[in-house]
Short mmCIF file of C-alpha atoms in Angstrom, two decimals:
data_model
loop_
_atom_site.label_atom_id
_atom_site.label_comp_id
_atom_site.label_asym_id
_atom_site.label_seq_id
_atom_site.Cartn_x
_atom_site.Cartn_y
_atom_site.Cartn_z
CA UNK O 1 94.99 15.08 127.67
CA UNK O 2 95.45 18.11 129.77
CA UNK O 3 92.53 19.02 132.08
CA UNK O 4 91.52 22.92 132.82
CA UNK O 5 89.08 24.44 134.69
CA UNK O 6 87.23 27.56 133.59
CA UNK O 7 86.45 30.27 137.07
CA UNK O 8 83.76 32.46 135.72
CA UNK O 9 81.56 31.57 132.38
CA UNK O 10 80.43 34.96 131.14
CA UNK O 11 81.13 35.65 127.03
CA UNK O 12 84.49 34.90 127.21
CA UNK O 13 84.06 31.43 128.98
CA UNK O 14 81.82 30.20 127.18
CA UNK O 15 83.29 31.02 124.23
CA UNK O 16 86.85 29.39 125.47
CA UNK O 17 84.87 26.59 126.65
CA UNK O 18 83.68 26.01 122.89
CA UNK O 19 86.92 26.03 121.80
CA UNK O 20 88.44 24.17 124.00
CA UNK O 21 86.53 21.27 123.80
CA UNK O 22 87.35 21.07 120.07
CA UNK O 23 91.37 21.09 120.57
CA UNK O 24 92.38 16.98 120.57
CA UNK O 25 94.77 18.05 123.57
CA UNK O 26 93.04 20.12 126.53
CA UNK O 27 89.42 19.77 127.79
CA UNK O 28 87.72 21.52 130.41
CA UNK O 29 87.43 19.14 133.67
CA UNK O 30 85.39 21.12 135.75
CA UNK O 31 83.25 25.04 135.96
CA UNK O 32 83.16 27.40 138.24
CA UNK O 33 80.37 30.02 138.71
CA UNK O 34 78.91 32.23 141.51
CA UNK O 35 75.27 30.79 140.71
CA UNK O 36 74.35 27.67 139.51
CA UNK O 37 71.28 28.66 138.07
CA UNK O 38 73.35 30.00 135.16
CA UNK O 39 71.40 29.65 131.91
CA UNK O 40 74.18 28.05 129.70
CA UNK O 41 76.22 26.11 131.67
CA UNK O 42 76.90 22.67 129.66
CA UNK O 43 75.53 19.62 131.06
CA UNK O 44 78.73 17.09 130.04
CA UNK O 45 80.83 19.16 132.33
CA UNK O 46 80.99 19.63 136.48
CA UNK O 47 80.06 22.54 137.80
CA UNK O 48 80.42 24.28 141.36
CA UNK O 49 79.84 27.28 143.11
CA UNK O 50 82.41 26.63 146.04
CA UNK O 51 86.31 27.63 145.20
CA UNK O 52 86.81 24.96 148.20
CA UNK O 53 85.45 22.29 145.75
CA UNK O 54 87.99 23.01 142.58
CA UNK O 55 89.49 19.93 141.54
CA UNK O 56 93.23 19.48 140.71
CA UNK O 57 93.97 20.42 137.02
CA UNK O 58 96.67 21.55 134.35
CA UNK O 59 95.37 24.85 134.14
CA UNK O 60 93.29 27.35 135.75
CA UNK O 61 91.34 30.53 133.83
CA UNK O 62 89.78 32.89 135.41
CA UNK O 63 87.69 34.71 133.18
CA UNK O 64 85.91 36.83 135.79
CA UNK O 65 85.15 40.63 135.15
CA UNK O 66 88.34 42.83 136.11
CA UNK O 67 87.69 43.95 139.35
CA UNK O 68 86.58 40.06 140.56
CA UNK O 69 90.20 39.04 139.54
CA UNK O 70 92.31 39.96 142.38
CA UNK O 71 89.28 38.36 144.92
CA UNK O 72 88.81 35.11 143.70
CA UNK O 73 92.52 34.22 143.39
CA UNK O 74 93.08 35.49 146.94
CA UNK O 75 90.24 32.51 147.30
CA UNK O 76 91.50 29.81 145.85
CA UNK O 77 92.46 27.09 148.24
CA UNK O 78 96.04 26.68 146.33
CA UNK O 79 98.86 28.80 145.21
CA UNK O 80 101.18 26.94 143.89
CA UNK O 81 99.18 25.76 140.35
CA UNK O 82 99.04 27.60 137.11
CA UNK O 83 96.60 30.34 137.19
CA UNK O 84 95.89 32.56 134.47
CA UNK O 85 93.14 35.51 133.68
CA UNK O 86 92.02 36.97 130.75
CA UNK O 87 92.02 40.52 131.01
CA UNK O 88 93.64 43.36 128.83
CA UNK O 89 94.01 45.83 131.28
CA UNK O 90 94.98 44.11 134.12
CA UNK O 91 98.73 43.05 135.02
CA UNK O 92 99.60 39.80 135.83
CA UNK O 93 100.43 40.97 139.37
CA UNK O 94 96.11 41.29 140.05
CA UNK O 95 96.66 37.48 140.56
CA UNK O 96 97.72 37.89 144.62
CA UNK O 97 98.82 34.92 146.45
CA UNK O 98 99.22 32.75 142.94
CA UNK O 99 103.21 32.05 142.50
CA UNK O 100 102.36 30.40 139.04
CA UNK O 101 100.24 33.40 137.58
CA UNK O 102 99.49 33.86 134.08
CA UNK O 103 97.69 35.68 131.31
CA UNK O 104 95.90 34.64 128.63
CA UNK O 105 94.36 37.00 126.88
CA UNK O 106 92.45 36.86 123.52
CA UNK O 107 92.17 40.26 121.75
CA UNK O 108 88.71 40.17 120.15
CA UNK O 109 85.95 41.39 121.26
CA UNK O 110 82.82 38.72 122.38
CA UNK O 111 79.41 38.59 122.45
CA UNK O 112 77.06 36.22 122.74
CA UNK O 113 75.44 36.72 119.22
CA UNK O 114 78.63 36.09 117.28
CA UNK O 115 79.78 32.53 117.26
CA UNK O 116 84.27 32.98 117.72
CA UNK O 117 86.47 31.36 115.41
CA UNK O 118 89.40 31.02 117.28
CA UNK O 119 91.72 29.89 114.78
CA UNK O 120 91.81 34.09 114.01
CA UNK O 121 91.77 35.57 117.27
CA UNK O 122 95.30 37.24 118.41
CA UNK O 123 95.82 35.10 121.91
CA UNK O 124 98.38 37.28 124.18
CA UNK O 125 100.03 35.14 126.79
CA UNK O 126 102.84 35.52 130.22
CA UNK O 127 103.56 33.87 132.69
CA UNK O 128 105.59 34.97 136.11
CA UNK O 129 107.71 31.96 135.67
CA UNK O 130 108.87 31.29 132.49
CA UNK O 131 108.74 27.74 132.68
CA UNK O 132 105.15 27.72 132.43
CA UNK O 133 105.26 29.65 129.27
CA UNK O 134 105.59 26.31 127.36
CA UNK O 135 102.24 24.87 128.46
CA UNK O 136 100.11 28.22 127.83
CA UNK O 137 101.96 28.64 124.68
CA UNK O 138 100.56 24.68 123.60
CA UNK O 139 97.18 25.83 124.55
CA UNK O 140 97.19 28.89 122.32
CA UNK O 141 98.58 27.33 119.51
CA UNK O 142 95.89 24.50 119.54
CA UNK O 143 93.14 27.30 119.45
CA UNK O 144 94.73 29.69 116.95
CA UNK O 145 97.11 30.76 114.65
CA UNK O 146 98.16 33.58 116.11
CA UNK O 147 99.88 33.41 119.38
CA UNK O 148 102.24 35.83 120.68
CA UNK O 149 104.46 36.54 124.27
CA UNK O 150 103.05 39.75 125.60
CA UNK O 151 104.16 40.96 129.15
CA UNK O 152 102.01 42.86 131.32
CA UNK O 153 104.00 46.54 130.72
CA UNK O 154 103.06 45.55 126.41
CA UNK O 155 100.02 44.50 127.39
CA UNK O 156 99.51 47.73 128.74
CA UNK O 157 100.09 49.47 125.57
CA UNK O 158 98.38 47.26 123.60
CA UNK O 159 94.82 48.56 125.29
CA UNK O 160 95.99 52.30 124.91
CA UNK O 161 96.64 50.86 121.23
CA UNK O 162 93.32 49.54 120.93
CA UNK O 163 91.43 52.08 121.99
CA UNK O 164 92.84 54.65 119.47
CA UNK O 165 92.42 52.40 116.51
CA UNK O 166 88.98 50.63 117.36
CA UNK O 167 86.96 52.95 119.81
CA UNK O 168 88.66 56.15 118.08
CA UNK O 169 88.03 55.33 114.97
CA UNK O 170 84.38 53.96 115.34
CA UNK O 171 83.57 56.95 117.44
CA UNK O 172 85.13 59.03 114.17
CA UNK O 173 82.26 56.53 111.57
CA UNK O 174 80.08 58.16 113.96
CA UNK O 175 80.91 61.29 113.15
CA UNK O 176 80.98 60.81 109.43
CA UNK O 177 77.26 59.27 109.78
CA UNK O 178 76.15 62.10 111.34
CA UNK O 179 77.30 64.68 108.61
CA UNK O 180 75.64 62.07 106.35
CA UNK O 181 72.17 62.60 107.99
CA UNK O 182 72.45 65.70 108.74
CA UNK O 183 72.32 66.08 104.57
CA UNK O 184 70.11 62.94 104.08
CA UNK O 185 72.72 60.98 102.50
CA UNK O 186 72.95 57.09 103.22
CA UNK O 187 76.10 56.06 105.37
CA UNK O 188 76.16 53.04 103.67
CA UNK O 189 77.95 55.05 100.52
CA UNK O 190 80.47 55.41 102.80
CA UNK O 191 80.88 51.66 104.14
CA UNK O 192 83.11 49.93 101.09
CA UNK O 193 85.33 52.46 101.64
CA UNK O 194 85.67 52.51 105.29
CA UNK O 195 86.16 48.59 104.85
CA UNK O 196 88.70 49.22 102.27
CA UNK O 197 90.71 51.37 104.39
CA UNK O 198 90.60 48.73 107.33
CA UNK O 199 92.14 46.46 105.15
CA UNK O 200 94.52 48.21 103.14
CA UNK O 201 96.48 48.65 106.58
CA UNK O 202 96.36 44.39 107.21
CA UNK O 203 98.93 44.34 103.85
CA UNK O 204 100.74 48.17 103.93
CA UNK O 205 101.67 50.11 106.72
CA UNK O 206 99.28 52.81 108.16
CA UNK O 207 102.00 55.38 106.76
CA UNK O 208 101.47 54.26 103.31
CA UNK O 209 98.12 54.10 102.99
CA UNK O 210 97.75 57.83 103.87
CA UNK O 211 95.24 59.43 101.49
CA UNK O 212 93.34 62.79 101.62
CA UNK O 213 93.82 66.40 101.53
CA UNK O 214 95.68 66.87 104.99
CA UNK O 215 98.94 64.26 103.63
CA UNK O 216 99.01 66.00 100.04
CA UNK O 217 98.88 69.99 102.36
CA UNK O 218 96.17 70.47 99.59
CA UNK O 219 94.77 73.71 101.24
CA UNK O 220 92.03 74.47 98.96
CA UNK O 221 89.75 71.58 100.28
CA UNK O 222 91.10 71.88 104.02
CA UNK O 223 89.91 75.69 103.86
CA UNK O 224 86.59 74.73 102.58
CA UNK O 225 86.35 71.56 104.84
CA UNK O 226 87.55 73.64 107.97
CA UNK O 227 84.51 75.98 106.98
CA UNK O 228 82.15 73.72 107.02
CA UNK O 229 83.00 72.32 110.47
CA UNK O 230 83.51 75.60 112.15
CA UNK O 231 81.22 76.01 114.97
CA UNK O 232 80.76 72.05 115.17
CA UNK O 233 81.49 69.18 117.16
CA UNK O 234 83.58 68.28 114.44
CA UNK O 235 85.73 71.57 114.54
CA UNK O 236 88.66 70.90 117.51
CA UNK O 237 88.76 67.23 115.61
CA UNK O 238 89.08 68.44 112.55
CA UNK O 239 91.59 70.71 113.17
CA UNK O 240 93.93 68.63 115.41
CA UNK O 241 93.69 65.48 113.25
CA UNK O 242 94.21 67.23 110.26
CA UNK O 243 97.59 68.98 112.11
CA UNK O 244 98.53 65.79 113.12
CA UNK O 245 98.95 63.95 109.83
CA UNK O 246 100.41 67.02 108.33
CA UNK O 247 103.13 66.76 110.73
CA UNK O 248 103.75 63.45 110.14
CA UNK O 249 104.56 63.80 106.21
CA UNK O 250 106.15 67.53 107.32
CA UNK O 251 109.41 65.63 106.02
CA UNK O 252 108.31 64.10 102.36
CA UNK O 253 107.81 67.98 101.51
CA UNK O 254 111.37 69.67 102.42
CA UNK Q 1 73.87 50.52 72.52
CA UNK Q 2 74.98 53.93 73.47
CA UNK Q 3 78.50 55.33 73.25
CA UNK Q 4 80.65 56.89 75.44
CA UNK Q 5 83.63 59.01 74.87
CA UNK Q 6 86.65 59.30 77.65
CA UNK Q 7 88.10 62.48 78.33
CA UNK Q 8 91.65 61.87 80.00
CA UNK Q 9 92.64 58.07 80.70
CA UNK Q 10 94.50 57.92 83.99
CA UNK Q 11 93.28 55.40 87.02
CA UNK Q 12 89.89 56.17 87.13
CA UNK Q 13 89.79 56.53 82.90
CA UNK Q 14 91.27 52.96 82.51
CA UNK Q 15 88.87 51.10 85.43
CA UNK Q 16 86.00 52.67 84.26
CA UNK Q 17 87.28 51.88 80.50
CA UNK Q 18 87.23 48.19 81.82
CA UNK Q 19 83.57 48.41 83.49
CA UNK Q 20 82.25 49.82 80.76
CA UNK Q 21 83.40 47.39 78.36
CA UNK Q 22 81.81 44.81 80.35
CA UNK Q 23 78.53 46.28 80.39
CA UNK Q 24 75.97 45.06 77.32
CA UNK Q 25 74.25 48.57 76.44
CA UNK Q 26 77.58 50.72 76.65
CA UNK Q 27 80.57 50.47 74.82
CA UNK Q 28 83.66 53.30 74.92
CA UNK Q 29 83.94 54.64 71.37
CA UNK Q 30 86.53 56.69 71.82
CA UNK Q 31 89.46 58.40 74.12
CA UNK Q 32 90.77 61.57 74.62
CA UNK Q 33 94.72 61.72 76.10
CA UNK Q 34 96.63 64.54 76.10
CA UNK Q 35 99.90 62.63 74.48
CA UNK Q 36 98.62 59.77 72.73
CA UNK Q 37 102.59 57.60 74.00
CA UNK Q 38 100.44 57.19 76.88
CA UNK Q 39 101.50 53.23 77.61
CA UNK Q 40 98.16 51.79 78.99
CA UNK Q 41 96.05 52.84 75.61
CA UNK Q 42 93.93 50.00 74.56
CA UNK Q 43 94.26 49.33 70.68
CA UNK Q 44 90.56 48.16 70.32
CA UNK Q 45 89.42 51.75 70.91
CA UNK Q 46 89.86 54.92 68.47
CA UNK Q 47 92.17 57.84 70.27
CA UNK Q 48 92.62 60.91 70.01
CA UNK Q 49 94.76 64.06 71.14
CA UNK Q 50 92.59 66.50 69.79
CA UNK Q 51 89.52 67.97 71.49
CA UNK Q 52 88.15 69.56 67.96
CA UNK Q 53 88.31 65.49 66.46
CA UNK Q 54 85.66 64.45 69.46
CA UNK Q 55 82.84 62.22 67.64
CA UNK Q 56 79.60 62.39 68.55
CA UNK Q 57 78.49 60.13 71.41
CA UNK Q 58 75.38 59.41 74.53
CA UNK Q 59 77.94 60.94 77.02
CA UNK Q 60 81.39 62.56 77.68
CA UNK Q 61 83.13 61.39 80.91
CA UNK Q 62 85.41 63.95 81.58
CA UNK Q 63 88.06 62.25 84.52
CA UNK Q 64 90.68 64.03 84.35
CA UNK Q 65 92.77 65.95 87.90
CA UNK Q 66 89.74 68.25 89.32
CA UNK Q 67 91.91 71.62 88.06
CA UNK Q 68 91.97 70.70 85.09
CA UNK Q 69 88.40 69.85 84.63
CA UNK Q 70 87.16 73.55 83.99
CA UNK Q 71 89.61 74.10 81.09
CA UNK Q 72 88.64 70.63 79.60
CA UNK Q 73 85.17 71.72 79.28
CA UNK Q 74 85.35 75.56 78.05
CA UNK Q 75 86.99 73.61 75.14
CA UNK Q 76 84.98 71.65 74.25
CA UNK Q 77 84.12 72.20 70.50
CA UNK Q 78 79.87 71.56 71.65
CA UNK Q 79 77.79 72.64 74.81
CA UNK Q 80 74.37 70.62 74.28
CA UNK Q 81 75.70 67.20 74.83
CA UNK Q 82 75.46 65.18 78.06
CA UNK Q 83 79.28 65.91 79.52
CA UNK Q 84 79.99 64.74 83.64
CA UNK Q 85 82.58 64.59 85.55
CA UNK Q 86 84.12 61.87 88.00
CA UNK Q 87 85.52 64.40 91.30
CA UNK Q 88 83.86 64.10 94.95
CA UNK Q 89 84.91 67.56 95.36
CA UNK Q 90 84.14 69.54 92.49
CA UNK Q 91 80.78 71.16 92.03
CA UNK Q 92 78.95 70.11 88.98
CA UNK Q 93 78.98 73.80 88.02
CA UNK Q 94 83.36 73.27 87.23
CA UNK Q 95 82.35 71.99 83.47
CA UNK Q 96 81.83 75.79 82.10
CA UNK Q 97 79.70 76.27 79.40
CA UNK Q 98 78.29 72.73 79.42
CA UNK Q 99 74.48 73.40 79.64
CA UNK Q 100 74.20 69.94 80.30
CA UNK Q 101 76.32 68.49 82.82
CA UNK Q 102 76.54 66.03 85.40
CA UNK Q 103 78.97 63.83 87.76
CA UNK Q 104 79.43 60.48 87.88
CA UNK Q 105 81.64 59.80 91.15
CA UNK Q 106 82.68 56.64 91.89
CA UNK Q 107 83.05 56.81 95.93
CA UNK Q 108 86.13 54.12 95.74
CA UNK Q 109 89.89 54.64 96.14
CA UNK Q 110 91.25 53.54 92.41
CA UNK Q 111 94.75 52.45 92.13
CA UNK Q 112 96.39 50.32 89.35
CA UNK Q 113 97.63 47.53 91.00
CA UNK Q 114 94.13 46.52 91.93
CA UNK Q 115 91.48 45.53 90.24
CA UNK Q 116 88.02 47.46 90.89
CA UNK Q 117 84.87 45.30 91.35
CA UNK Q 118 82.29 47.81 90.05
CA UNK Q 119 79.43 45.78 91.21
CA UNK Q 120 80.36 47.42 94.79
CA UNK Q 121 81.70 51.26 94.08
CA UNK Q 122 78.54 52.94 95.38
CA UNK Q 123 78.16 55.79 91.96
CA UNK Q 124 77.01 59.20 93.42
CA UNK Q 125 75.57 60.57 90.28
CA UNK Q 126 73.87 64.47 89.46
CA UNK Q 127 72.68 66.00 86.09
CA UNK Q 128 72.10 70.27 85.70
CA UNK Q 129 68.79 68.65 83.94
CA UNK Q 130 66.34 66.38 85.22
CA UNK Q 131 65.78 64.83 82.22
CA UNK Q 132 69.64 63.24 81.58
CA UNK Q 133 69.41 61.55 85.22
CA UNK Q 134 67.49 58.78 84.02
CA UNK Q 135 70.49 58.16 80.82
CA UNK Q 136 73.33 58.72 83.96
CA UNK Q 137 71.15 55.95 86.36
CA UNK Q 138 70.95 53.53 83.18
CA UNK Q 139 74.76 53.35 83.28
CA UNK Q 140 75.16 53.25 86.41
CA UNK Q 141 73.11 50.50 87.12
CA UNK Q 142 75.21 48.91 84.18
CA UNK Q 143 78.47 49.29 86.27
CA UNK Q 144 76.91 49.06 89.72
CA UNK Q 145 74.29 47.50 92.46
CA UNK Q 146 74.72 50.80 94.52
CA UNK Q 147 73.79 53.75 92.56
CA UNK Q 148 72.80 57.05 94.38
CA UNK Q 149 71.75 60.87 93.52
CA UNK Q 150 74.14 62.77 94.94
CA UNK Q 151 73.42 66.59 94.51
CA UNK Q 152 76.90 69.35 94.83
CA UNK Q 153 75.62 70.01 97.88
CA UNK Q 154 75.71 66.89 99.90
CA UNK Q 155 78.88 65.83 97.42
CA UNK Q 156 80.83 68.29 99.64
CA UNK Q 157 79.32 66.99 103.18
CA UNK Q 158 79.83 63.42 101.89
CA UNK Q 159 83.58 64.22 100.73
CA UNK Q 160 84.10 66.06 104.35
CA UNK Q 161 82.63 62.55 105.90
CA UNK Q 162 84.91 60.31 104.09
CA UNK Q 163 87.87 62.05 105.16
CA UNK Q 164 86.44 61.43 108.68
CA UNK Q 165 85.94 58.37 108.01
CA UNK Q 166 88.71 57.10 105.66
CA UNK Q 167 92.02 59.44 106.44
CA UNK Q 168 91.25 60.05 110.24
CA UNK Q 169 90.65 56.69 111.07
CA UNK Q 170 93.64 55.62 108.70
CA UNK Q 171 96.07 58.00 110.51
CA UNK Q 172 94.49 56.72 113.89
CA UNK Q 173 95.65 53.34 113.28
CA UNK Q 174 99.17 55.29 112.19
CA UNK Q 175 99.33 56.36 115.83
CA UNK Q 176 98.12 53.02 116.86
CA UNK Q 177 100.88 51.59 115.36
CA UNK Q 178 103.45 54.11 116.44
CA UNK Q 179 102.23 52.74 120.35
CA UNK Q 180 103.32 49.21 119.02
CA UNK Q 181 106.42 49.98 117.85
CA UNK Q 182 107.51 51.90 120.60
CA UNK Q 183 106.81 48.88 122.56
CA UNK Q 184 108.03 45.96 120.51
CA UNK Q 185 104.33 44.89 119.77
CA UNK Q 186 103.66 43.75 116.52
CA UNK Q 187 100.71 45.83 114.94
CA UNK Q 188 99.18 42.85 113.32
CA UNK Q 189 98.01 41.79 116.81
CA UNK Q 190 95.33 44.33 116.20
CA UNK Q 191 94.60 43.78 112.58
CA UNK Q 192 91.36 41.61 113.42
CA UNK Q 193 90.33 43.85 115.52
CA UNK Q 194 90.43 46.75 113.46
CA UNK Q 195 88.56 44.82 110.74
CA UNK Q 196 85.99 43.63 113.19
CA UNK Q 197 85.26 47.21 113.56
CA UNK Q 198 84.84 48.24 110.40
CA UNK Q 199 83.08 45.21 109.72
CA UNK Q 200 80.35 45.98 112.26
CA UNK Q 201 79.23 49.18 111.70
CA UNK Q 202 78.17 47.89 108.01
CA UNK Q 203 75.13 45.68 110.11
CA UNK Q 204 74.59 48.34 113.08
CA UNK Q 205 75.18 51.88 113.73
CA UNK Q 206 78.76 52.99 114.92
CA UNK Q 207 76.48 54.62 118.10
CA UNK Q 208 75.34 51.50 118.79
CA UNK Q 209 78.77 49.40 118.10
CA UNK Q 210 80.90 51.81 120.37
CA UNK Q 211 82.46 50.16 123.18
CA UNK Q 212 85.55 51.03 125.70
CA UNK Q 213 86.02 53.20 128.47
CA UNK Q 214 85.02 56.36 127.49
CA UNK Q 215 81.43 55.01 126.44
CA UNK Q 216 81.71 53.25 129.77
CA UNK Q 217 83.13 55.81 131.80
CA UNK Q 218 85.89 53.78 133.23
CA UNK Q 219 87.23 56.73 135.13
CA UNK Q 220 90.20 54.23 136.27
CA UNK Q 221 91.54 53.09 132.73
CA UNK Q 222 90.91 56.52 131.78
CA UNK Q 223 93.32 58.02 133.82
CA UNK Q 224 96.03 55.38 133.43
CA UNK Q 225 95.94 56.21 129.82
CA UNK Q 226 95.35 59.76 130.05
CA UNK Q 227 99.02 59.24 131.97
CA UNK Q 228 100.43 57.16 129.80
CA UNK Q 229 99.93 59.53 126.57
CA UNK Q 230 101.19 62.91 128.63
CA UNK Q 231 103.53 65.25 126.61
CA UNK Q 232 103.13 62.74 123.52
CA UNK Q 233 101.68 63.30 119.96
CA UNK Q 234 98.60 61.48 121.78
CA UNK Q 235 98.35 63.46 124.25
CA UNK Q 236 94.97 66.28 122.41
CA UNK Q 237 94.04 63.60 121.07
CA UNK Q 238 93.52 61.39 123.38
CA UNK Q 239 91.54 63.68 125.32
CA UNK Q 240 89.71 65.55 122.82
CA UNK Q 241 88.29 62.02 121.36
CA UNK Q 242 87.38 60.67 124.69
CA UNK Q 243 85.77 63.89 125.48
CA UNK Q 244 83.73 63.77 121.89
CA UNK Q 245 82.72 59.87 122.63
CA UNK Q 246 81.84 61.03 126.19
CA UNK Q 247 79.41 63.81 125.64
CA UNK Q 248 77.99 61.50 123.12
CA UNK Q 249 76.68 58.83 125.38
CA UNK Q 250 76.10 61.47 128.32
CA UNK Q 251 72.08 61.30 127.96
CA UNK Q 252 72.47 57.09 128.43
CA UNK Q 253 74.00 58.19 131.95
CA UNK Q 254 71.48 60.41 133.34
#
């Protein structure tokens, strides 16, 4: 049995705790928080609010907010133990002073209403010395099925990634709701096939799955659509988005 | 039980050939194809080649390509029988000379390698008379739990919001995936996360389900990004979408 200790136990702490304590291999030894008056903190585990107090362990995960990260492991009364955070956007590197530093990051996002099933969540780890790559690599393969070596430069890119293809693209349903009330038509006609088109891309590439009037240069409807947008928020989108993909399949038409 | 004649037999023809078949009040009497060697013809069903040889029938479902939907219908050898057509972006005024007409469009992406569950294609349906809309709802209903009256009007709006929504969001996952590749990230690290998305704004709105740093205004992620997209494809894009989700949420900050 390997024994970790959780720093922080916000949405993604708890929810790591859950899962943890259903793997047959790792369980959490010991919690720490800033204030132990913290609503959900389990009973069946230790808690403390003094780095001074953290017992020894396998593993330690900080899942603190980003800017916390680089303080508390300038805190910790060790350096020479495996400590990993959680974040996306920050580089391995934001864990000063730690020689055995580490990231374990799950790409999902949490909250508190939505139980996590881990077995599904993309974990992305690294480690500064690759001999503790083994051990985080255990860990994330007894929570899910989908582990993968990301270092801090991907990881990088793999934010910038995100952010295009799930804040872009819900700030774009956005958009499409609000041409829907603006001409008292439901959104919901539009959710199947914004679900469809979500998963279409899990089992063909994005290039494939290309539809609309922009990939077959079918002017007629982009003249009328760019009409209807002039003047709009919609319009600079529109137009560049529109360019965009019709520079991509430039080449199918010479 | 009322009949229903086919007027062209390609993807849509043959699904909704299927659907209707299915249904207990309906039943598809007969088919029009332009070359009856057409290899998908079912043999249960009468065909025919000829547009004088229609029989008489409840409706006409014209789906056939949207340009050639005006010729279908000036030939037509009858103009006082219910005749519709199946496009999202053809007015219901496209079937000449039909004084009653309609559209029955099924807001789903057909293809023939998968099998359409009708029970979910929301059915935007609109008659030229009042009094066929309650025939057009009947089968709908048949087909479909999701069943809306769609004027020409919003049809347009709604087929400008599903390219928003479908082939913007499709081609931002393209560039999504174009980050990944560059970086030797595979793209199905973000698959759940892309259909988390489009999961969640079925139960809340996409204003409310927005998350990342322009919503936040994480000035500091921002600007890494902002330099890690210079002089790319990203590059407008980046900054006119973060610019669009930023102005959005601009009241919350005040």
């Amino acid at each position: 049995m390997h024994d970790i200790i959780l720093i922080g136990f916000g949405n993604v702490g708890q929810s790591l705790f859950k899962g943890i304590q259903e793997t047959h291999e790792f369980r959490v030894r010991q919690i720490f928080v800033r204030n132990k008056d913290h609503a959900d903190l389990p009973t069946s585990v230790r808690v403390t609010d003094n780095l001074q107090a953290l017992e020894s362990a396998d593993l330690y995960i900080v899942c603190v907010t980003d800017d916390a990260i680089e303080e508390i492991s300038k805190n910790l009364p060790f350096n020479d133990r495996l400590v990993v955070h959680t974040s996306g956007s920050s580089a391995v590197s934001s864990l000063k002073d730690q020689t055995r530093a580490g990231v374990f990051y799950p790409l999902q996002s949490f909250s508190r209403s939505k139980e996590v099933n881990w077995k599904e969540v993309p974990l992305c780890l690294e480690t500064t010395l690759e001999s503790d790559l083994t051990f985080l690599k255990k860990l994330g393969r007894a929570l899910s099925d989908k582990v993968y070596a990301i270092n801090s430069e991907q990881r990088k890119k793999l934010h910038l990634a995100a952010v295009v293809a799930n804040n872009f693209t819900n700030h774009l349903y956005f958009l499409a709701e609000s041409i829907c009330k603006d001409h008292n038509i439901p959104f919901e006609v539009l959710h199947p096939l914004i679900l469809e088109t979500a998963t279409k891309i899990q089992s063909m590439t994005p290039y494939e799955a290309q539809t609309g009037p922009a990939r077959r240069n079918d002017q007629k409807t982009l003249n009328s659509q760019l009409q209807q947008v002039e003047g709009t928020a919609l319009d600079k989108i529109y137009k560049l988005l529109t360019a965009s993909i019709a520079s991509t399949y430039e080449r199918e038409k010479l």
